[in-house]
PDB file of C-alpha atoms in Angstrom:
ATOM      1  CA  UNK E 502      47.220  -3.371-119.983  1.00 50.00           C
ATOM      2  CA  UNK E 503      44.423  -0.892-120.347  1.00 55.00           C
ATOM      3  CA  UNK E 504      43.018   0.908-117.370  1.00 55.00           C
ATOM      4  CA  UNK E 505      39.218   0.648-117.873  1.00 60.00           C
ATOM      5  CA  UNK E 506      38.299   4.067-116.498  1.00 59.00           C
ATOM      6  CA  UNK E 507      39.009   2.843-112.929  1.00 66.00           C
ATOM      7  CA  UNK E 508      41.587   4.470-110.837  1.00 72.00           C
ATOM      8  CA  UNK E 509      43.702   2.042-108.977  1.00 77.00           C
ATOM      9  CA  UNK E 510      44.739   3.041-105.479  1.00 79.00           C
ATOM     10  CA  UNK E 511      48.349   2.421-104.429  1.00 85.00           C
ATOM     11  CA  UNK E 512      48.334  -0.214-101.697  1.00 82.00           C
ATOM     12  CA  UNK E 513      51.560   1.292-100.281  1.00 82.00           C
ATOM     13  CA  UNK E 514      49.926   4.716 -99.967  1.00 86.00           C
ATOM     14  CA  UNK E 515      46.872   3.195 -98.393  1.00 87.00           C
ATOM     15  CA  UNK E 516      49.106   1.679 -95.727  1.00 84.00           C
ATOM     16  CA  UNK E 517      51.026   4.948 -95.186  1.00 86.00           C
ATOM     17  CA  UNK E 518      47.694   6.769 -94.696  1.00 87.00           C
ATOM     18  CA  UNK E 519      46.421   4.175 -92.295  1.00 85.00           C
ATOM     19  CA  UNK E 520      49.693   4.420 -90.278  1.00 81.00           C
ATOM     20  CA  UNK E 521      49.422   8.221 -90.256  1.00 83.00           C
ATOM     21  CA  UNK E 522      45.866   8.098 -89.001  1.00 85.00           C
ATOM     22  CA  UNK E 523      46.971   6.143 -85.847  1.00 76.00           C
ATOM     23  CA  UNK E 524      47.637   8.023 -82.802  1.00 74.00           C
ATOM     24  CA  UNK E 525      50.703   7.010 -80.906  1.00 64.00           C
ATOM     25  CA  UNK E 526      49.815   7.455 -77.292  1.00 76.00           C
ATOM     26  CA  UNK E 527      53.278   6.699 -75.820  1.00 89.00           C
ATOM     27  CA  UNK E 528      56.442   4.909 -76.593  1.00 90.00           C
ATOM     28  CA  UNK E 529      55.063   1.603 -75.520  1.00 90.00           C
ATOM     29  CA  UNK E 530      52.073   1.926 -77.847  1.00 87.00           C
ATOM     30  CA  UNK E 531      54.404   3.156 -80.621  1.00 84.00           C
ATOM     31  CA  UNK E 532      56.630   0.106 -80.056  1.00 91.00           C
ATOM     32  CA  UNK E 533      53.561  -2.237 -80.380  1.00 90.00           C
ATOM     33  CA  UNK E 534      52.503  -0.494 -83.626  1.00 87.00           C
ATOM     34  CA  UNK E 535      56.010  -0.881 -85.065  1.00 91.00           C
ATOM     35  CA  UNK E 536      56.196  -4.506 -83.962  1.00 95.00           C
ATOM     36  CA  UNK E 537      52.908  -5.280 -85.718  1.00 93.00           C
ATOM     37  CA  UNK E 538      54.374  -3.649 -88.908  1.00 91.00           C
ATOM     38  CA  UNK E 539      57.434  -5.807 -88.611  1.00 93.00           C
ATOM     39  CA  UNK E 540      55.470  -8.959 -88.063  1.00 94.00           C
ATOM     40  CA  UNK E 541      53.515  -8.198 -91.192  1.00 91.00           C
ATOM     41  CA  UNK E 542      56.586  -7.752 -93.206  1.00 91.00           C
ATOM     42  CA  UNK E 543      58.149 -10.892 -91.851  1.00 92.00           C
ATOM     43  CA  UNK E 544      54.959 -12.935 -92.642  1.00 90.00           C
ATOM     44  CA  UNK E 545      54.823 -11.424 -96.124  1.00 88.00           C
ATOM     45  CA  UNK E 546      58.554 -12.443 -96.661  1.00 87.00           C
ATOM     46  CA  UNK E 547      57.701 -16.002 -95.533  1.00 89.00           C
ATOM     47  CA  UNK E 548      54.788 -16.115 -97.891  1.00 88.00           C
ATOM     48  CA  UNK E 549      56.991 -15.198-100.850  1.00 84.00           C
ATOM     49  CA  UNK E 550      59.760 -17.573-100.177  1.00 76.00           C
ATOM     50  CA  UNK E 551      60.299 -20.349-102.723  1.00 64.00           C
TER      51      UNK E 551
END
């Protein structure tokens, strides 16, 4: 597979950067952010089940 001069960004790294850009105000907010991440992972797992 040839890379036609385009750089592909790593989706995992994009998500890490997005997470690092968020300011965690307090523990409640941090818990909400973590739960959002867990929910996305769970939904992704459901989408990939056969």
